[in-house]
Amino acid sequence: MSKVAHPLTGLISAPYTAFHADGSLNLAAIEKQAASFVANGIAGVFICGTTGEGVSMTVAERMQVAKHWQQVAAGTPLRIIVHAGHTALGDARALAAHAEKIGAGGVGCLAPFFFKPASAGDLALFCAEVASAAPALPFYYYQIPSMTGVSLPAADFLRAAAPLIPNLAGVKFTFENLMDFAECLRLDGGHYDIVFGRDEILVAGLSLGARGAIGSTYNFMAPIFQEIMAAFANGDLAKAQERQAAANAIIHIFARYGGLSAGKAIMRILGLDCGPTRLPLRTLGDVQQARLRAELEPAGFFDFCSRV
């Protein structure tokens, strides 16, 4: 079995979906987001996932966002991976088919999170239906138990899915089970592309063999994570660990304000306004945003934040 032809390597951002104040899509913001990613060496984007509030958007909205990202990214190094996960299989298939139609570089899908699969086999059957709607695209299972409540081992999923999904590329692995992550990397002689999804422990993922990482903090902290990747590649584990600790000090601060809401507030602070979060998430008010900024400054955030 040959390895995935075009694995996801380097830093891949999970971009925020920009909304106007009234909650409608702000597609015009995508051009500035894409330019920021290119300027900061980001290799691709995973759109309409958790950070992109995909499950809070309609299918039509998600298709609009995907199409606009694909158009904006044309002629840039950015590879567009479209998250098609949905609780309704028909909608997930429609999103996957649309991703292939617009020429995206891949499609991802999380586990259904209301009626949940009871086994890796059931999960594989669901994902096989989604993947078959975009047979020309690499398919990635999106493992994120903190949001779906589905903690079936990703390695078991890969074993069950292999005979069912011809375009199975790998896993977006957003979980702390590093034993499972390592097993996925080794499975079938390293055939699968296992992309690390926990920014806070990127060094651990790299030490086990990760070559690519998808994360939300790469929207505004790409430079320090690029330093981590470079230091590790150069064999300087001490520097990689030190930069990871510095990044985590920032993450500890904004996590207290609500990760996704705080992330959008940081984007406003940096001058790339992605608007409010959708209910039930609360958007940070001016007072909270000012407090957040006051905490970020002495922690050194503005010394290594992304260029936007």
PDB file of C-alpha atoms in Angstrom:
ATOM      1  CA  MET A   1       0.000   0.000   0.000  1.00  0.00           C
ATOM      2  CA  SER A   2       1.524   3.303  -1.112  1.00  0.00           C
ATOM      3  CA  LYS A   3       1.581   6.346   1.142  1.00  0.00           C
ATOM      4  CA  VAL A   4      -0.701   9.359   0.708  1.00  0.00           C
ATOM      5  CA  ALA A   5       0.528  11.253  -2.355  1.00  0.00           C
ATOM      6  CA  HIS A   6       0.216  14.785  -0.993  1.00  0.00           C
ATOM      7  CA  PRO A   7       0.267  14.806   2.819  1.00  0.00           C
ATOM      8  CA  LEU A   8      -0.547  17.917   4.817  1.00  0.00           C
ATOM      9  CA  THR A   9       2.752  19.265   6.130  1.00  0.00           C
ATOM     10  CA  GLY A  10       3.721  22.390   8.030  1.00  0.00           C
ATOM     11  CA  LEU A  11       1.219  24.641   9.764  1.00  0.00           C
ATOM     12  CA  ILE A  12      -2.379  24.571   8.564  1.00  0.00           C
ATOM     13  CA  SER A  13      -4.697  27.149  10.062  1.00  0.00           C
ATOM     14  CA  ALA A  14      -8.285  26.571  11.142  1.00  0.00           C
ATOM     15  CA  PRO A  15      -9.615  30.023  10.202  1.00  0.00           C
ATOM     16  CA  TYR A  16     -12.391  31.872  11.954  1.00  0.00           C
ATOM     17  CA  THR A  17     -15.487  32.414   9.865  1.00  0.00           C
ATOM     18  CA  ALA A  18     -16.051  36.163   9.691  1.00  0.00           C
ATOM     19  CA  PHE A  19     -19.533  37.496  10.372  1.00  0.00           C
ATOM     20  CA  HIS A  20     -20.987  40.974  10.188  1.00  0.00           C
ATOM     21  CA  ALA A  21     -22.428  42.483  13.357  1.00  0.00           C
ATOM     22  CA  ASP A  22     -25.888  41.180  12.374  1.00  0.00           C
ATOM     23  CA  GLY A  23     -24.532  37.615  12.126  1.00  0.00           C
ATOM     24  CA  SER A  24     -24.472  37.389   8.326  1.00  0.00           C
ATOM     25  CA  LEU A  25     -21.418  36.112   6.476  1.00  0.00           C
ATOM     26  CA  ASN A  26     -18.592  38.575   5.872  1.00  0.00           C
ATOM     27  CA  LEU A  27     -16.957  36.904   2.888  1.00  0.00           C
ATOM     28  CA  ALA A  28     -14.857  39.978   2.138  1.00  0.00           C
ATOM     29  CA  ALA A  29     -12.709  39.256   5.205  1.00  0.00           C
ATOM     30  CA  ILE A  30     -11.396  36.061   3.609  1.00  0.00           C
ATOM     31  CA  GLU A  31      -8.980  37.947   1.349  1.00  0.00           C
ATOM     32  CA  LYS A  32      -7.260  39.569   4.322  1.00  0.00           C
ATOM     33  CA  GLN A  33      -7.216  36.274   6.231  1.00  0.00           C
ATOM     34  CA  ALA A  34      -5.627  34.480   3.281  1.00  0.00           C
ATOM     35  CA  ALA A  35      -3.028  37.228   2.828  1.00  0.00           C
ATOM     36  CA  SER A  36      -2.112  36.975   6.506  1.00  0.00           C
ATOM     37  CA  PHE A  37      -1.675  33.207   6.249  1.00  0.00           C
ATOM     38  CA  VAL A  38       0.542  33.480   3.200  1.00  0.00           C
ATOM     39  CA  ALA A  39       2.651  36.168   4.905  1.00  0.00           C
ATOM     40  CA  ASN A  40       3.131  33.891   7.923  1.00  0.00           C
ATOM     41  CA  GLY A  41       4.080  30.756   5.988  1.00  0.00           C
ATOM     42  CA  ILE A  42       0.822  28.875   6.546  1.00  0.00           C
ATOM     43  CA  ALA A  43       0.532  25.922   4.174  1.00  0.00           C
ATOM     44  CA  GLY A  44      -3.235  25.511   4.097  1.00  0.00           C
ATOM     45  CA  VAL A  45      -6.565  26.052   5.798  1.00  0.00           C
ATOM     46  CA  PHE A  46      -9.131  23.696   7.321  1.00  0.00           C
ATOM     47  CA  ILE A  47     -12.356  25.638   6.920  1.00  0.00           C
ATOM     48  CA  CYS A  48     -15.731  25.450   8.673  1.00  0.00           C
ATOM     49  CA  GLY A  49     -14.467  23.167  11.417  1.00  0.00           C
ATOM     50  CA  THR A  50     -14.665  23.881  15.138  1.00  0.00           C
ATOM     51  CA  THR A  51     -12.833  27.213  14.975  1.00  0.00           C
ATOM     52  CA  GLY A  52     -14.827  28.151  11.880  1.00  0.00           C
ATOM     53  CA  GLU A  53     -18.131  27.540  13.684  1.00  0.00           C
ATOM     54  CA  GLY A  54     -19.184  25.183  10.896  1.00  0.00           C
ATOM     55  CA  VAL A  55     -21.840  23.405  12.932  1.00  0.00           C
ATOM     56  CA  SER A  56     -23.444  26.788  13.712  1.00  0.00           C
ATOM     57  CA  MET A  57     -23.854  27.564  10.015  1.00  0.00           C
ATOM     58  CA  THR A  58     -26.341  26.446   7.407  1.00  0.00           C
ATOM     59  CA  VAL A  59     -25.274  24.171   4.583  1.00  0.00           C
ATOM     60  CA  ALA A  60     -25.727  27.031   2.114  1.00  0.00           C
ATOM     61  CA  GLU A  61     -23.506  29.308   4.212  1.00  0.00           C
ATOM     62  CA  ARG A  62     -20.798  26.675   4.490  1.00  0.00           C
ATOM     63  CA  MET A  63     -20.834  26.219   0.720  1.00  0.00           C
ATOM     64  CA  GLN A  64     -20.503  29.988   0.210  1.00  0.00           C
ATOM     65  CA  VAL A  65     -17.513  30.115   2.568  1.00  0.00           C
ATOM     66  CA  ALA A  66     -15.857  27.123   0.908  1.00  0.00           C
ATOM     67  CA  LYS A  67     -16.314  28.536  -2.586  1.00  0.00           C
ATOM     68  CA  HIS A  68     -14.940  31.929  -1.594  1.00  0.00           C
ATOM     69  CA  TRP A  69     -11.909  30.436   0.135  1.00  0.00           C
ATOM     70  CA  GLN A  70     -11.148  28.346  -2.930  1.00  0.00           C
ATOM     71  CA  GLN A  71     -11.424  31.384  -5.189  1.00  0.00           C
ATOM     72  CA  VAL A  72      -9.259  33.578  -2.960  1.00  0.00           C
ATOM     73  CA  ALA A  73      -6.605  30.881  -2.497  1.00  0.00           C
ATOM     74  CA  ALA A  74      -6.172  30.338  -6.240  1.00  0.00           C
ATOM     75  CA  GLY A  75      -2.597  31.186  -7.168  1.00  0.00           C
ATOM     76  CA  THR A  76      -1.368  31.071  -3.552  1.00  0.00           C
ATOM     77  CA  PRO A  77       0.377  28.214  -1.703  1.00  0.00           C
ATOM     78  CA  LEU A  78      -2.723  27.672   0.445  1.00  0.00           C
ATOM     79  CA  ARG A  79      -4.373  24.274   0.206  1.00  0.00           C
ATOM     80  CA  ILE A  80      -8.081  24.307   1.065  1.00  0.00           C
ATOM     81  CA  ILE A  81      -9.467  21.433   3.151  1.00  0.00           C
ATOM     82  CA  VAL A  82     -13.234  21.639   3.583  1.00  0.00           C
ATOM     83  CA  HIS A  83     -14.858  20.278   6.711  1.00  0.00           C
ATOM     84  CA  ALA A  84     -18.075  18.522   5.677  1.00  0.00           C
ATOM     85  CA  GLY A  85     -19.081  17.001   9.012  1.00  0.00           C
ATOM     86  CA  HIS A  86     -22.764  17.131   9.910  1.00  0.00           C
ATOM     87  CA  THR A  87     -25.249  15.188  12.009  1.00  0.00           C
ATOM     88  CA  ALA A  88     -27.373  14.635   8.871  1.00  0.00           C
ATOM     89  CA  LEU A  89     -25.638  12.287   6.460  1.00  0.00           C
ATOM     90  CA  GLY A  90     -27.331  13.818   3.420  1.00  0.00           C
ATOM     91  CA  ASP A  91     -26.040  17.272   4.309  1.00  0.00           C
ATOM     92  CA  ALA A  92     -22.543  15.948   4.937  1.00  0.00           C
ATOM     93  CA  ARG A  93     -22.562  14.289   1.523  1.00  0.00           C
ATOM     94  CA  ALA A  94     -23.782  17.495  -0.103  1.00  0.00           C
ATOM     95  CA  LEU A  95     -20.968  19.482   1.525  1.00  0.00           C
ATOM     96  CA  ALA A  96     -18.383  16.910   0.439  1.00  0.00           C
ATOM     97  CA  ALA A  97     -19.691  16.857  -3.142  1.00  0.00           C
ATOM     98  CA  HIS A  98     -19.575  20.647  -3.240  1.00  0.00           C
ATOM     99  CA  ALA A  99     -15.975  20.632  -1.997  1.00  0.00           C
ATOM    100  CA  GLU A 100     -14.997  18.409  -4.921  1.00  0.00           C
ATOM    101  CA  LYS A 101     -16.986  20.531  -7.379  1.00  0.00           C
ATOM    102  CA  ILE A 102     -15.130  23.734  -6.418  1.00  0.00           C
ATOM    103  CA  GLY A 103     -11.732  22.049  -6.633  1.00  0.00           C
ATOM    104  CA  ALA A 104     -10.798  21.902  -2.942  1.00  0.00           C
ATOM    105  CA  GLY A 105      -7.670  20.060  -1.869  1.00  0.00           C
ATOM    106  CA  GLY A 106      -9.370  17.688   0.537  1.00  0.00           C
ATOM    107  CA  VAL A 107     -12.390  17.021   2.696  1.00  0.00           C
ATOM    108  CA  GLY A 108     -12.734  16.286   6.409  1.00  0.00           C
ATOM    109  CA  CYS A 109     -15.549  14.943   8.538  1.00  0.00           C
ATOM    110  CA  LEU A 110     -16.052  14.649  12.285  1.00  0.00           C
ATOM    111  CA  ALA A 111     -18.145  11.950  13.929  1.00  0.00           C
ATOM    112  CA  PRO A 112     -21.895  12.590  14.195  1.00  0.00           C
ATOM    113  CA  PHE A 113     -22.392  13.949  17.693  1.00  0.00           C
ATOM    114  CA  PHE A 114     -26.086  13.540  18.583  1.00  0.00           C
ATOM    115  CA  PHE A 115     -26.798   9.988  17.510  1.00  0.00           C
ATOM    116  CA  LYS A 116     -23.287   8.661  18.007  1.00  0.00           C
ATOM    117  CA  PRO A 117     -21.638   5.635  16.375  1.00  0.00           C
ATOM    118  CA  ALA A 118     -21.318   2.747  18.818  1.00  0.00           C
ATOM    119  CA  SER A 119     -18.280   1.220  17.147  1.00  0.00           C
ATOM    120  CA  ALA A 120     -15.424   2.036  14.819  1.00  0.00           C
ATOM    121  CA  GLY A 121     -17.238   0.029  12.169  1.00  0.00           C
ATOM    122  CA  ASP A 122     -20.351   2.184  12.443  1.00  0.00           C
ATOM    123  CA  LEU A 123     -18.240   5.336  12.262  1.00  0.00           C
ATOM    124  CA  ALA A 124     -16.453   3.976   9.198  1.00  0.00           C
ATOM    125  CA  LEU A 125     -19.775   3.279   7.463  1.00  0.00           C
ATOM    126  CA  PHE A 126     -20.921   6.860   8.076  1.00  0.00           C
ATOM    127  CA  CYS A 127     -17.639   8.331   6.837  1.00  0.00           C
ATOM    128  CA  ALA A 128     -17.622   6.029   3.812  1.00  0.00           C
ATOM    129  CA  GLU A 129     -20.913   7.539   2.703  1.00  0.00           C
ATOM    130  CA  VAL A 130     -19.507  11.057   3.063  1.00  0.00           C
ATOM    131  CA  ALA A 131     -16.217  10.222   1.345  1.00  0.00           C
ATOM    132  CA  SER A 132     -17.978   8.569  -1.590  1.00  0.00           C
ATOM    133  CA  ALA A 133     -19.629  11.905  -2.427  1.00  0.00           C
ATOM    134  CA  ALA A 134     -16.163  13.353  -3.148  1.00  0.00           C
ATOM    135  CA  PRO A 135     -14.232  10.372  -4.514  1.00  0.00           C
ATOM    136  CA  ALA A 136     -11.493  12.491  -6.116  1.00  0.00           C
ATOM    137  CA  LEU A 137     -10.550  14.240  -2.863  1.00  0.00           C
ATOM    138  CA  PRO A 138      -8.365  12.956  -0.017  1.00  0.00           C
ATOM    139  CA  PHE A 139     -10.658  12.182   2.920  1.00  0.00           C
ATOM    140  CA  TYR A 140      -9.673  12.938   6.527  1.00  0.00           C
ATOM    141  CA  TYR A 141     -11.546  11.743   9.578  1.00  0.00           C
ATOM    142  CA  TYR A 142     -11.657  14.562  12.142  1.00  0.00           C
ATOM    143  CA  GLN A 143     -11.035  13.066  15.586  1.00  0.00           C
ATOM    144  CA  ILE A 144     -12.151  15.574  18.257  1.00  0.00           C
ATOM    145  CA  PRO A 145     -13.781  13.791  21.220  1.00  0.00           C
ATOM    146  CA  SER A 146     -13.898  16.983  23.312  1.00  0.00           C
ATOM    147  CA  MET A 147     -16.609  18.281  20.978  1.00  0.00           C
ATOM    148  CA  THR A 148     -18.274  15.145  19.593  1.00  0.00           C
ATOM    149  CA  GLY A 149     -18.182  12.886  22.638  1.00  0.00           C
ATOM    150  CA  VAL A 150     -16.965  10.103  20.325  1.00  0.00           C
ATOM    151  CA  SER A 151     -13.648   8.789  21.637  1.00  0.00           C
ATOM    152  CA  LEU A 152     -13.325   5.616  19.586  1.00  0.00           C
ATOM    153  CA  PRO A 153      -9.633   5.001  18.835  1.00  0.00           C
ATOM    154  CA  ALA A 154      -8.669   6.604  15.551  1.00  0.00           C
ATOM    155  CA  ALA A 155      -6.459   3.607  14.748  1.00  0.00           C
ATOM    156  CA  ASP A 156      -9.508   1.337  15.000  1.00  0.00           C
ATOM    157  CA  PHE A 157     -11.373   3.689  12.680  1.00  0.00           C
ATOM    158  CA  LEU A 158      -8.570   3.515  10.101  1.00  0.00           C
ATOM    159  CA  ARG A 159      -8.583  -0.279  10.190  1.00  0.00           C
ATOM    160  CA  ALA A 160     -12.358  -0.386   9.741  1.00  0.00           C
ATOM    161  CA  ALA A 161     -12.424   2.341   7.079  1.00  0.00           C
ATOM    162  CA  ALA A 162      -9.532   1.131   4.919  1.00  0.00           C
ATOM    163  CA  PRO A 163     -11.585  -1.383   2.882  1.00  0.00           C
ATOM    164  CA  LEU A 164     -14.562   0.989   2.644  1.00  0.00           C
ATOM    165  CA  ILE A 165     -12.997   4.341   1.680  1.00  0.00           C
ATOM    166  CA  PRO A 166     -10.708   4.234  -1.369  1.00  0.00           C
ATOM    167  CA  ASN A 167      -9.793   7.919  -0.917  1.00  0.00           C
ATOM    168  CA  LEU A 168      -8.988   7.615   2.793  1.00  0.00           C
ATOM    169  CA  ALA A 169      -6.010   9.892   3.462  1.00  0.00           C
ATOM    170  CA  GLY A 170      -5.771   9.997   7.236  1.00  0.00           C
ATOM    171  CA  VAL A 171      -6.898  11.771  10.383  1.00  0.00           C
ATOM    172  CA  LYS A 172      -7.029  15.288  11.750  1.00  0.00           C
ATOM    173  CA  PHE A 173      -6.097  14.208  15.260  1.00  0.00           C
ATOM    174  CA  THR A 174      -7.356  16.696  17.878  1.00  0.00           C
ATOM    175  CA  PHE A 175      -7.030  14.626  21.028  1.00  0.00           C
ATOM    176  CA  GLU A 176      -4.587  14.023  23.859  1.00  0.00           C
ATOM    177  CA  ASN A 177      -4.338  10.245  23.437  1.00  0.00           C
ATOM    178  CA  LEU A 178      -0.776  10.191  22.155  1.00  0.00           C
ATOM    179  CA  MET A 179      -0.597   6.403  22.197  1.00  0.00           C
ATOM    180  CA  ASP A 180      -3.440   6.279  19.681  1.00  0.00           C
ATOM    181  CA  PHE A 181      -1.774   9.060  17.662  1.00  0.00           C
ATOM    182  CA  ALA A 182       1.483   7.109  17.506  1.00  0.00           C
ATOM    183  CA  GLU A 183      -0.347   3.927  16.492  1.00  0.00           C
ATOM    184  CA  CYS A 184      -2.093   5.794  13.669  1.00  0.00           C
ATOM    185  CA  LEU A 185       1.282   7.057  12.420  1.00  0.00           C
ATOM    186  CA  ARG A 186       2.730   3.528  12.344  1.00  0.00           C
ATOM    187  CA  LEU A 187      -0.327   1.791  10.908  1.00  0.00           C
ATOM    188  CA  ASP A 188       0.226  -0.041   7.611  1.00  0.00           C
ATOM    189  CA  GLY A 189       3.845   1.018   7.443  1.00  0.00           C
ATOM    190  CA  GLY A 190       3.113   4.714   7.918  1.00  0.00           C
ATOM    191  CA  HIS A 191       0.599   4.843   5.077  1.00  0.00           C
ATOM    192  CA  TYR A 192      -1.740   7.437   6.583  1.00  0.00           C
ATOM    193  CA  ASP A 193      -1.391  11.191   6.908  1.00  0.00           C
ATOM    194  CA  ILE A 194      -2.011  11.911  10.589  1.00  0.00           C
ATOM    195  CA  VAL A 195      -2.193  15.656  11.150  1.00  0.00           C
ATOM    196  CA  PHE A 196      -1.741  16.887  14.718  1.00  0.00           C
ATOM    197  CA  GLY A 197      -4.482  19.103  16.121  1.00  0.00           C
ATOM    198  CA  ARG A 198      -3.530  20.114  19.663  1.00  0.00           C
ATOM    199  CA  ASP A 199      -1.537  23.355  19.519  1.00  0.00           C
ATOM    200  CA  GLU A 200      -0.713  23.199  23.238  1.00  0.00           C
ATOM    201  CA  ILE A 201       1.297  19.984  22.853  1.00  0.00           C
ATOM    202  CA  LEU A 202       2.694  20.379  19.340  1.00  0.00           C
ATOM    203  CA  VAL A 203       6.198  19.416  20.506  1.00  0.00           C
ATOM    204  CA  ALA A 204       4.834  16.090  21.740  1.00  0.00           C
ATOM    205  CA  GLY A 205       3.197  15.460  18.378  1.00  0.00           C
ATOM    206  CA  LEU A 206       6.397  16.295  16.522  1.00  0.00           C
ATOM    207  CA  SER A 207       8.385  13.969  18.758  1.00  0.00           C
ATOM    208  CA  LEU A 208       6.118  11.099  17.754  1.00  0.00           C
ATOM    209  CA  GLY A 209       6.437  11.853  14.056  1.00  0.00           C
ATOM    210  CA  ALA A 210       3.892  14.526  13.121  1.00  0.00           C
ATOM    211  CA  ARG A 211       4.803  16.476   9.991  1.00  0.00           C
ATOM    212  CA  GLY A 212       1.735  18.685   9.780  1.00  0.00           C
ATOM    213  CA  ALA A 213      -0.441  20.477  12.329  1.00  0.00           C
ATOM    214  CA  ILE A 214      -3.876  22.064  12.114  1.00  0.00           C
ATOM    215  CA  GLY A 215      -4.776  24.635  14.742  1.00  0.00           C
ATOM    216  CA  SER A 216      -6.734  27.748  15.649  1.00  0.00           C
ATOM    217  CA  THR A 217      -3.878  29.645  17.301  1.00  0.00           C
ATOM    218  CA  TYR A 218      -2.056  29.696  13.969  1.00  0.00           C
ATOM    219  CA  ASN A 219      -4.502  32.490  13.047  1.00  0.00           C
ATOM    220  CA  PHE A 220      -2.620  34.868  15.329  1.00  0.00           C
ATOM    221  CA  MET A 221       0.468  33.062  16.696  1.00  0.00           C
ATOM    222  CA  ALA A 222       1.952  31.454  13.606  1.00  0.00           C
ATOM    223  CA  PRO A 223       5.468  32.916  14.070  1.00  0.00           C
ATOM    224  CA  ILE A 224       6.110  31.211  17.405  1.00  0.00           C
ATOM    225  CA  PHE A 225       4.774  27.898  16.131  1.00  0.00           C
ATOM    226  CA  GLN A 226       6.949  28.218  13.043  1.00  0.00           C
ATOM    227  CA  GLU A 227       9.873  28.619  15.459  1.00  0.00           C
ATOM    228  CA  ILE A 228       8.802  25.428  17.233  1.00  0.00           C
ATOM    229  CA  MET A 229       8.654  23.510  13.942  1.00  0.00           C
ATOM    230  CA  ALA A 230      12.025  24.862  12.811  1.00  0.00           C
ATOM    231  CA  ALA A 231      13.762  24.224  16.142  1.00  0.00           C
ATOM    232  CA  PHE A 232      12.514  20.650  16.238  1.00  0.00           C
ATOM    233  CA  ALA A 233      13.576  20.047  12.627  1.00  0.00           C
ATOM    234  CA  ASN A 234      17.048  21.358  13.505  1.00  0.00           C
ATOM    235  CA  GLY A 235      17.341  19.033  16.491  1.00  0.00           C
ATOM    236  CA  ASP A 236      17.074  21.834  19.052  1.00  0.00           C
ATOM    237  CA  LEU A 237      14.550  20.233  21.389  1.00  0.00           C
ATOM    238  CA  ALA A 238      15.326  22.666  24.210  1.00  0.00           C
ATOM    239  CA  LYS A 239      14.376  25.653  22.065  1.00  0.00           C
ATOM    240  CA  ALA A 240      11.255  23.912  20.790  1.00  0.00           C
ATOM    241  CA  GLN A 241      10.180  23.209  24.369  1.00  0.00           C
ATOM    242  CA  GLU A 242      10.930  26.787  25.443  1.00  0.00           C
ATOM    243  CA  ARG A 243       8.876  28.268  22.601  1.00  0.00           C
ATOM    244  CA  GLN A 244       6.051  25.828  23.320  1.00  0.00           C
ATOM    245  CA  ALA A 245       6.009  27.027  26.935  1.00  0.00           C
ATOM    246  CA  ALA A 246       5.885  30.645  25.766  1.00  0.00           C
ATOM    247  CA  ALA A 247       2.982  29.887  23.451  1.00  0.00           C
ATOM    248  CA  ASN A 248       1.146  28.029  26.179  1.00  0.00           C
ATOM    249  CA  ALA A 249       1.462  30.976  28.562  1.00  0.00           C
ATOM    250  CA  ILE A 250      -0.538  32.986  26.030  1.00  0.00           C
ATOM    251  CA  ILE A 251      -3.038  30.163  25.515  1.00  0.00           C
ATOM    252  CA  HIS A 252      -3.644  29.990  29.279  1.00  0.00           C
ATOM    253  CA  ILE A 253      -4.598  33.663  29.247  1.00  0.00           C
ATOM    254  CA  PHE A 254      -7.116  33.683  26.433  1.00  0.00           C
ATOM    255  CA  ALA A 255      -8.577  30.280  27.353  1.00  0.00           C
ATOM    256  CA  ARG A 256      -9.936  31.898  30.520  1.00  0.00           C
ATOM    257  CA  TYR A 257     -11.999  34.237  28.352  1.00  0.00           C
ATOM    258  CA  GLY A 258     -13.504  31.414  26.292  1.00  0.00           C
ATOM    259  CA  GLY A 259     -11.271  30.029  23.590  1.00  0.00           C
ATOM    260  CA  LEU A 260     -13.192  30.738  20.396  1.00  0.00           C
ATOM    261  CA  SER A 261     -14.719  34.013  21.580  1.00  0.00           C
ATOM    262  CA  ALA A 262     -11.328  35.180  22.852  1.00  0.00           C
ATOM    263  CA  GLY A 263      -9.696  34.168  19.577  1.00  0.00           C
ATOM    264  CA  LYS A 264     -12.063  36.377  17.612  1.00  0.00           C
ATOM    265  CA  ALA A 265     -11.409  39.201  20.072  1.00  0.00           C
ATOM    266  CA  ILE A 266      -7.666  38.796  19.473  1.00  0.00           C
ATOM    267  CA  MET A 267      -8.242  39.047  15.745  1.00  0.00           C
ATOM    268  CA  ARG A 268     -10.081  42.332  16.316  1.00  0.00           C
ATOM    269  CA  ILE A 269      -7.206  43.586  18.471  1.00  0.00           C
ATOM    270  CA  LEU A 270      -4.764  42.752  15.677  1.00  0.00           C
ATOM    271  CA  GLY A 271      -6.871  44.570  13.088  1.00  0.00           C
ATOM    272  CA  LEU A 272      -8.501  41.662  11.289  1.00  0.00           C
ATOM    273  CA  ASP A 273     -12.066  41.807  12.545  1.00  0.00           C
ATOM    274  CA  CYS A 274     -13.869  38.483  12.128  1.00  0.00           C
ATOM    275  CA  GLY A 275     -16.975  39.767  13.875  1.00  0.00           C
ATOM    276  CA  PRO A 276     -19.031  38.086  16.574  1.00  0.00           C
ATOM    277  CA  THR A 277     -19.415  34.447  17.499  1.00  0.00           C
ATOM    278  CA  ARG A 278     -22.794  32.836  16.970  1.00  0.00           C
ATOM    279  CA  LEU A 279     -25.029  31.860  19.836  1.00  0.00           C
ATOM    280  CA  PRO A 280     -24.869  29.963  22.094  1.00  0.00           C
ATOM    281  CA  LEU A 281     -21.283  31.261  22.233  1.00  0.00           C
ATOM    282  CA  ARG A 282     -20.994  34.753  23.674  1.00  0.00           C
ATOM    283  CA  THR A 283     -19.030  37.515  21.970  1.00  0.00           C
ATOM    284  CA  LEU A 284     -16.613  39.373  24.217  1.00  0.00           C
ATOM    285  CA  GLY A 285     -17.675  42.940  24.985  1.00  0.00           C
ATOM    286  CA  ASP A 286     -15.417  45.982  24.884  1.00  0.00           C
ATOM    287  CA  VAL A 287     -14.554  45.767  28.588  1.00  0.00           C
ATOM    288  CA  GLN A 288     -13.607  42.084  28.383  1.00  0.00           C
ATOM    289  CA  GLN A 289     -11.590  42.699  25.227  1.00  0.00           C
ATOM    290  CA  ALA A 290      -9.672  45.502  26.923  1.00  0.00           C
ATOM    291  CA  ARG A 291      -8.920  43.242  29.887  1.00  0.00           C
ATOM    292  CA  LEU A 292      -7.752  40.493  27.563  1.00  0.00           C
ATOM    293  CA  ARG A 293      -5.421  42.881  25.773  1.00  0.00           C
ATOM    294  CA  ALA A 294      -4.058  44.153  29.086  1.00  0.00           C
ATOM    295  CA  GLU A 295      -3.150  40.579  30.062  1.00  0.00           C
ATOM    296  CA  LEU A 296      -1.661  39.642  26.699  1.00  0.00           C
ATOM    297  CA  GLU A 297       0.755  42.564  26.495  1.00  0.00           C
ATOM    298  CA  PRO A 298       2.986  41.809  29.512  1.00  0.00           C
ATOM    299  CA  ALA A 299       2.983  38.112  28.552  1.00  0.00           C
ATOM    300  CA  GLY A 300       4.824  39.038  25.354  1.00  0.00           C
ATOM    301  CA  PHE A 301       2.029  38.203  22.929  1.00  0.00           C
ATOM    302  CA  PHE A 302       2.626  41.197  20.676  1.00  0.00           C
ATOM    303  CA  ASP A 303       6.282  40.236  20.283  1.00  0.00           C
ATOM    304  CA  PHE A 304       5.438  37.130  18.296  1.00  0.00           C
ATOM    305  CA  CYS A 305       1.905  37.542  17.011  1.00  0.00           C
ATOM    306  CA  SER A 306       1.135  36.979  13.326  1.00  0.00           C
ATOM    307  CA  ARG A 307       1.264  39.692  10.716  1.00  0.00           C
ATOM    308  CA  VAL A 308      -2.311  40.518   9.706  1.00  0.00           C
TER     309      VAL A 308
END
